Each structure stands twice: as C-alpha cells, then as structure tokens.
Amino acid sequence: MKLLLAVGSDDTYDLISLYIRPLGFEMIRYRYIVKAMDNVDEIDPAGVIISANDFPRHWKAMVQFIRAERPKEMCPIIILTGKNFPLEATTQAFYIGVSGIVDETLSTPDLDRLQTIISRYIPVDERRRSRRFYTGERTRFNLLISNPVDKTIIPGEVKNISATGLSFFPAHSTLMKDIGLHTIMPQCSLRAGHLLLSPTCRMARTGRIVSLEFISFPGDEQNILEKYLEELPIIELRNKQMEIQESGGFD
C-alpha cells in the first residue's frame, strides 16, 4: 500500500515514517505540493497526509483535487496543522472531504490519533511491527546510550517502545546536548525484560523526551525483540496474576 505525503519538514516526515511505515505502507514523499498533485493518479495512494502548516495556500486545492475522483472510503486524507490553524479552516476542511486533522507537533496523543485515523479507513494488522507498548511498573525496559561524540554513557527511562524504535527520557538531558537530529548511535544497550540487546539507533526527534529509531540489530536480535513485544501483553497478565496471588487476592 502506498501512502502519499506532501510534507516540507524533514523532522515531521521522519517522525511519521518512524511510526507509520511499519504498518506496511510504502511512503512516497513530496516537498512540493503541485508535483504531488501531478502524480496522484500514477501513485494511486491508499491514503494521503498533507501539511497545511507547510502549504497553507495549497492544501485545500489538493484535497479537492483528490476528492474529485477518490472518496473517503477509497483514500483517507489527513491534514497536519500548526497552532495558528483557524477554526473556520477546520470546518471547511471536513466539508471538502478531509478524513481527520492532527496537530503537526506530533506528540504521543497526536501520533495515536494519526494511527487511529489511518486504521479506521485502511485495514492494518494490529500485530504489525509499529505497534507501540507503553512501559509501566510491570514491564522492564532500560536503555543505555554511548554518546558518539565523547563516549559518555547516558542512562534513561524508556517511555514507549515498538519493534522500530522507542521514546527515551534521559536521566541527564545535558549529556545529550551534542547529539543532533539524525545522529547514528552504534553503541546502545537495551534491556527488555530478561533480554539484553544491542541496537544501533538514530536520533529521530530531539527534546526533553527523544525519539530513537532502530537502524539495525546484531544477529537475530530484531526478531527476538519483535517476538518479545508480541508476547508482552501475556507476560504483563501473568505478572499481574502473580502479584495478586502473592498479596492473597486469590482464595
């Protein structure tokens, strides 16, 4: 399945790609919206994402152009908006056929909303590799990063994880000030339950909580992580049951 993106910002595209590509989509991105419109028929996308923030004067024209031949059921269109997107534009967006609107800051709730909208219109396997798991008291995930600049070891908390990447809250954010966007970090140590893995990561988003993309794993570690994540709900249920038993909750 092909997903067409008319997105000017590299950061926005990278973050969308991190969470959406593993659903099984081929991502086709255009930095120029007119060129995107010229190629819609050739691409025949299963869905379209347009940044109204990057293309404030042309996003409506592209929506209307697509809707002339492709209804919502055939091709959902999602608009990414900035903080100054007016209310009347939101009303107009839905009137001309937009399937959903998502804030371009792409915080965790925004990413969830983006996935929900896509899944509503395009059937996807819920066990695909991009399914994210939020860490909690019963899940054990930790990450150590070796700063590629000065080799400092940076510990931190894994906030959520999928087979393609994770969100990481460093214990000392100042230690990451030299690590820029797209930096490759070949020396990382990821603990997932009883597993100890060694992914090579790339910085996909900076900030207080950073997003890291898994570039590669040694040996069969990628498959090992995917299997562990698929089994994670069962593991959490067993752990919860054991806690209840230990506390005397069962007769």
JSON list of N, CA, C and O in Angstrom, two decimals, residues 240-251:
[
{"chain": "A", "resi": 240, "resn": "LYS", "atom": "N", "xyz": [0.83, -9.72, 36.64]},
{"chain": "A", "resi": 240, "resn": "LYS", "atom": "CA", "xyz": [-0.25, -9.17, 37.46]},
{"chain": "A", "resi": 240, "resn": "LYS", "atom": "C", "xyz": [-0.91, -10.26, 38.29]},
{"chain": "A", "resi": 240, "resn": "LYS", "atom": "O", "xyz": [-1.21, -10.07, 39.48]},
{"chain": "A", "resi": 241, "resn": "GLN", "atom": "N", "xyz": [-1.13, -11.42, 37.69]},
{"chain": "A", "resi": 241, "resn": "GLN", "atom": "CA", "xyz": [-1.74, -12.53, 38.41]},
{"chain": "A", "resi": 241, "resn": "GLN", "atom": "C", "xyz": [-0.86, -13.01, 39.55]},
{"chain": "A", "resi": 241, "resn": "GLN", "atom": "O", "xyz": [-1.33, -13.33, 40.64]},
{"chain": "A", "resi": 242, "resn": "MET", "atom": "N", "xyz": [0.46, -13.04, 39.32]},
{"chain": "A", "resi": 242, "resn": "MET", "atom": "CA", "xyz": [1.39, -13.45, 40.36]},
{"chain": "A", "resi": 242, "resn": "MET", "atom": "C", "xyz": [1.37, -12.47, 41.53]},
{"chain": "A", "resi": 242, "resn": "MET", "atom": "O", "xyz": [1.42, -12.86, 42.69]},
{"chain": "A", "resi": 243, "resn": "GLU", "atom": "N", "xyz": [1.27, -11.17, 41.22]},
{"chain": "A", "resi": 243, "resn": "GLU", "atom": "CA", "xyz": [1.21, -10.16, 42.27]},
{"chain": "A", "resi": 243, "resn": "GLU", "atom": "C", "xyz": [-0.05, -10.34, 43.11]},
{"chain": "A", "resi": 243, "resn": "GLU", "atom": "O", "xyz": [-0.02, -10.20, 44.34]},
{"chain": "A", "resi": 244, "resn": "ILE", "atom": "N", "xyz": [-1.16, -10.64, 42.45]},
{"chain": "A", "resi": 244, "resn": "ILE", "atom": "CA", "xyz": [-2.43, -10.83, 43.17]},
{"chain": "A", "resi": 244, "resn": "ILE", "atom": "C", "xyz": [-2.34, -12.05, 44.07]},
{"chain": "A", "resi": 244, "resn": "ILE", "atom": "O", "xyz": [-2.78, -12.04, 45.24]},
{"chain": "A", "resi": 245, "resn": "GLN", "atom": "N", "xyz": [-1.74, -13.12, 43.55]},
{"chain": "A", "resi": 245, "resn": "GLN", "atom": "CA", "xyz": [-1.59, -14.34, 44.33]},
{"chain": "A", "resi": 245, "resn": "GLN", "atom": "C", "xyz": [-0.70, -14.10, 45.56]},
{"chain": "A", "resi": 245, "resn": "GLN", "atom": "O", "xyz": [-1.00, -14.54, 46.66]},
{"chain": "A", "resi": 246, "resn": "GLU", "atom": "N", "xyz": [0.40, -13.38, 45.36]},
{"chain": "A", "resi": 246, "resn": "GLU", "atom": "CA", "xyz": [1.33, -13.12, 46.45]},
{"chain": "A", "resi": 246, "resn": "GLU", "atom": "C", "xyz": [0.72, -12.23, 47.54]},
{"chain": "A", "resi": 246, "resn": "GLU", "atom": "O", "xyz": [1.07, -12.32, 48.71]},
{"chain": "A", "resi": 247, "resn": "SER", "atom": "N", "xyz": [-0.22, -11.38, 47.12]},
{"chain": "A", "resi": 247, "resn": "SER", "atom": "CA", "xyz": [-0.88, -10.49, 48.08]},
{"chain": "A", "resi": 247, "resn": "SER", "atom": "C", "xyz": [-2.09, -11.15, 48.75]},
{"chain": "A", "resi": 247, "resn": "SER", "atom": "O", "xyz": [-2.76, -10.54, 49.57]},
{"chain": "A", "resi": 248, "resn": "GLY", "atom": "N", "xyz": [-2.39, -12.40, 48.35]},
{"chain": "A", "resi": 248, "resn": "GLY", "atom": "CA", "xyz": [-3.52, -13.12, 48.94]},
{"chain": "A", "resi": 248, "resn": "GLY", "atom": "C", "xyz": [-4.83, -12.77, 48.31]},
{"chain": "A", "resi": 248, "resn": "GLY", "atom": "O", "xyz": [-5.89, -12.95, 48.92]},
{"chain": "A", "resi": 249, "resn": "GLY", "atom": "N", "xyz": [-4.79, -12.26, 47.08]},
{"chain": "A", "resi": 249, "resn": "GLY", "atom": "CA", "xyz": [-6.02, -11.85, 46.42]},
{"chain": "A", "resi": 249, "resn": "GLY", "atom": "C", "xyz": [-6.85, -13.01, 45.93]},
{"chain": "A", "resi": 249, "resn": "GLY", "atom": "O", "xyz": [-8.04, -12.88, 45.68]},
{"chain": "A", "resi": 250, "resn": "PHE", "atom": "N", "xyz": [-6.23, -14.20, 45.76]},
{"chain": "A", "resi": 250, "resn": "PHE", "atom": "CA", "xyz": [-6.97, -15.39, 45.32]},
{"chain": "A", "resi": 250, "resn": "PHE", "atom": "C", "xyz": [-7.17, -16.32, 46.50]},
{"chain": "A", "resi": 250, "resn": "PHE", "atom": "O", "xyz": [-6.30, -16.49, 47.34]},
{"chain": "A", "resi": 251, "resn": "ASP", "atom": "N", "xyz": [-8.33, -16.96, 46.56]},
{"chain": "A", "resi": 251, "resn": "ASP", "atom": "CA", "xyz": [-8.59, -17.96, 47.60]},
{"chain": "A", "resi": 251, "resn": "ASP", "atom": "C", "xyz": [-7.92, -19.27, 47.25]},
{"chain": "A", "resi": 251, "resn": "ASP", "atom": "O", "xyz": [-7.83, -19.63, 46.11]}
]
